[in-house]
GROMACS .gro file of C-alpha atoms in nm:
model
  126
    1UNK     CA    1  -6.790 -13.891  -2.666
    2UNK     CA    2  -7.046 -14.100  -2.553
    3UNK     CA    3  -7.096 -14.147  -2.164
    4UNK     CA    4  -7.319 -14.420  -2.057
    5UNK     CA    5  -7.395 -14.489  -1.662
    6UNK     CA    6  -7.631 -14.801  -1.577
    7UNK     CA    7  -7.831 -14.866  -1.294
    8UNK     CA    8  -8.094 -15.145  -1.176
    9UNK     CA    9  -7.876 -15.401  -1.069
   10UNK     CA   10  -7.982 -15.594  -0.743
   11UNK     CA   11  -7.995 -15.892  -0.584
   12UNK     CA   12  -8.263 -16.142  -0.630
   13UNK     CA   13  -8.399 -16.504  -0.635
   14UNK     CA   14  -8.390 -16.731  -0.918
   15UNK     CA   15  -8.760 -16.716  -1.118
   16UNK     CA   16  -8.766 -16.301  -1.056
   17UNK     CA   17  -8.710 -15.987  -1.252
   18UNK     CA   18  -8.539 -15.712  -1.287
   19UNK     CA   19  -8.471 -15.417  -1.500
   20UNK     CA   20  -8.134 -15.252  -1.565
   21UNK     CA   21  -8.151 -14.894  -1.721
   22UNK     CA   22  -7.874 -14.713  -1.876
   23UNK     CA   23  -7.881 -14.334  -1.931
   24UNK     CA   24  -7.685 -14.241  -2.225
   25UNK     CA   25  -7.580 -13.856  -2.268
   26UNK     CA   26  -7.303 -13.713  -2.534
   27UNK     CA   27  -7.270 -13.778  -2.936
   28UNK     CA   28  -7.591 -14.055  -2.925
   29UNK     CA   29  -7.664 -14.024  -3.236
   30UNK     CA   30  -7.378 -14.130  -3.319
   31UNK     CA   31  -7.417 -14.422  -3.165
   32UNK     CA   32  -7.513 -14.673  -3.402
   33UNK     CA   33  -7.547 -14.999  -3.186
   34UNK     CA   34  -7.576 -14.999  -2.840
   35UNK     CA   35  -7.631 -15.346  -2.579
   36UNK     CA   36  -7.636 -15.471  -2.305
   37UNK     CA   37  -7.257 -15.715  -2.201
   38UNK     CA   38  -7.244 -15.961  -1.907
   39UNK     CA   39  -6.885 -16.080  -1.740
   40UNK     CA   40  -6.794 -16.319  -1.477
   41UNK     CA   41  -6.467 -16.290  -1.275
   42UNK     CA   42  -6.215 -16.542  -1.494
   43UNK     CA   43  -6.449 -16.527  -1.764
   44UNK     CA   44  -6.452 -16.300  -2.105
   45UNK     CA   45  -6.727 -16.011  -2.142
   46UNK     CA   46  -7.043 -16.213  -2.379
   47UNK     CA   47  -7.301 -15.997  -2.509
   48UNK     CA   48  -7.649 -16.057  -2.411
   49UNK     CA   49  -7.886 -15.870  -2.620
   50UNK     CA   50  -7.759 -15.531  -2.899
   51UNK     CA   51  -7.977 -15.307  -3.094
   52UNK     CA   52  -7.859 -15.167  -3.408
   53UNK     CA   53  -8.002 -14.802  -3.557
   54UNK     CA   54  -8.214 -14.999  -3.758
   55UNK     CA   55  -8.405 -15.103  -3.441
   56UNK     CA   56  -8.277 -15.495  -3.521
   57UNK     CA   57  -8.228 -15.686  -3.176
   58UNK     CA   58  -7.978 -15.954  -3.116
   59UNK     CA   59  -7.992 -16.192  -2.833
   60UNK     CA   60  -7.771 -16.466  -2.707
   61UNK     CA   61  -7.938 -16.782  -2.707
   62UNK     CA   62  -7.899 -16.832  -2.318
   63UNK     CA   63  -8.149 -16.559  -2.229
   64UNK     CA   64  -8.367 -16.550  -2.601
   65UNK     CA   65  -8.724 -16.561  -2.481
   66UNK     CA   66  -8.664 -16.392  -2.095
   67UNK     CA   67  -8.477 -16.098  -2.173
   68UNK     CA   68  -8.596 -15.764  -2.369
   69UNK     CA   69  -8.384 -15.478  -2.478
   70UNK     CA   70  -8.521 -15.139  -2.540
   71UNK     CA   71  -8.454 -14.816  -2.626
   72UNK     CA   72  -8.612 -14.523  -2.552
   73UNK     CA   73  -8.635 -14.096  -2.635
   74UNK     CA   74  -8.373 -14.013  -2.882
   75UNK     CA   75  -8.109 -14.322  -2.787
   76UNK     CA   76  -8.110 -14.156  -2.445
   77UNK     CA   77  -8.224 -14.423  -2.229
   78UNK     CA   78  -8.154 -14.790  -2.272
   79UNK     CA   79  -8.342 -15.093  -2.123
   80UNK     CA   80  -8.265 -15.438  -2.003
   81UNK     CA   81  -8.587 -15.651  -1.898
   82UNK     CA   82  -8.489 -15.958  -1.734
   83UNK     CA   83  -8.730 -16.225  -1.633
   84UNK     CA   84  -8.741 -16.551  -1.517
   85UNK     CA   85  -8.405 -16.472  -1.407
   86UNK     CA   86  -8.153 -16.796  -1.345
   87UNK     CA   87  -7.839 -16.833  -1.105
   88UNK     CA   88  -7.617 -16.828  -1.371
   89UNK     CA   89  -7.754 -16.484  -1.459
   90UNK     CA   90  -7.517 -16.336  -1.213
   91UNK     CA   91  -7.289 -16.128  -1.319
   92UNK     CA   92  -7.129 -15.749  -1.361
   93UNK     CA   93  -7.369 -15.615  -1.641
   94UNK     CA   94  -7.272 -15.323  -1.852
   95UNK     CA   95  -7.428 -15.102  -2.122
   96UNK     CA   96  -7.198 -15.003  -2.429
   97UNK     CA   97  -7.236 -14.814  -2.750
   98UNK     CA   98  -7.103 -14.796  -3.050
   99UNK     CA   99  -7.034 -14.580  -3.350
  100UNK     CA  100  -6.841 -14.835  -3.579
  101UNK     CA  101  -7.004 -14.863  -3.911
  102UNK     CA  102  -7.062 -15.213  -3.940
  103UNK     CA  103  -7.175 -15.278  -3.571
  104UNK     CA  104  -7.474 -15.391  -3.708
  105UNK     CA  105  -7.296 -15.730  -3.860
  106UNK     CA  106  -7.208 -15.821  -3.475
  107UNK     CA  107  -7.452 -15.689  -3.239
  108UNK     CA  108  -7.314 -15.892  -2.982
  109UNK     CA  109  -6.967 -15.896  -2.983
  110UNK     CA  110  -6.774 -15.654  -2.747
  111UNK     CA  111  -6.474 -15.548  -2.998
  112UNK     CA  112  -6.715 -15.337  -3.229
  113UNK     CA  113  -6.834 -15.143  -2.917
  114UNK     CA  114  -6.625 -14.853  -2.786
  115UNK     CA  115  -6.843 -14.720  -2.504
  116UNK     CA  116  -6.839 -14.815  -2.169
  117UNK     CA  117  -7.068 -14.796  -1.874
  118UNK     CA  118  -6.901 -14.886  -1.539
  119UNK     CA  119  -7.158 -15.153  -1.467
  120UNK     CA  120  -7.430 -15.264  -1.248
  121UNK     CA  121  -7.406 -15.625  -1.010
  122UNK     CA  122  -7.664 -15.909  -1.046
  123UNK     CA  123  -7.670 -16.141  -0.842
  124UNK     CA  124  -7.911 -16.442  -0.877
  125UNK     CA  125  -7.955 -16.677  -0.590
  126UNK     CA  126  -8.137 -17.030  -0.595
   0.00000   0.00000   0.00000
C-alpha cells in the first residue's frame, strides 16, 4: 500500500509560483508512475504532469513550459514546480501513484493510477 500526503498548496496571484510536495511512504517501489492530477468542482480529474520509472515526464499541454515535476530520494518525495501560474490554475491538486504495468503508455490519465493523496488547494487570483 502506497500512502501519499501532499502539501504546498496556497493562495496566490496570477504570474507567481509555487511548489506542491508530496511525501510518499509504503510499497514505492512499486510504484511505477506517479503525477501530479488537477480537478475543478463539476469538472473531471485531468492530469497535469506523470513520471514513469523510466524517469519519462508527461505534461498536459496547458501548463508544458511552466510546470516541472520531480522526483526525489528513492520515489519518496515528489515535486510540483509551478510558475507563471494562471487563474485557471486553480484547483484541488493531488499526487497519485501507480503500480499498473503499463502506466507508462498513459502518464496522464487518472484510471491507470490507484493511489491517492487527499489533496492540496490552489487558488490563483488575477
Amino acid at each position: 500500500q502506497v500512502h501519499l500526503v501532499e502539501s504546498g498548496g496556497g493562495s496566490v496571484q496570477a504570474g507567481g509560483s509555487l511548489t506542491l510536495s508530496c511525501a510518499v511512504s509504503g510499497y514505492t517501489y512499486g510504484s511505477n508512475c506517479m503525477g501530479w492530477f488537477r480537478q475543478v468542482p463539476g469538472k473531471e480529474r485531468e492530469g497535469v504532469a506523470g513520471i514513469d520509472s523510466d524517469g519519462s515526464i508527461s505534461y498536459a499541454d496547458s501548463v508544458k513550459g511552466r510546470f516541472t515535476i520531480s522526483q526525489a530520494g528513492a520515489k519518496t518525495n515528489l515535486y510540483l514546480q509551478m510558475n507563471s501560474l494562471k487563474p485557471e490554475d486553480t484547483a484541488m491538486y493531488y499526487c497519485a501513484a501507480s503500480n499498473f504495468l503499463d502506466c507508462w503508455r498513459h502518464p496522464l490519465q487518472m484510471s491507470h493510477f490507484n493511489f491517492w493523496g487527499q489533496g492540496t488547494q490552489v487558488t490563483v487570483s488575477s
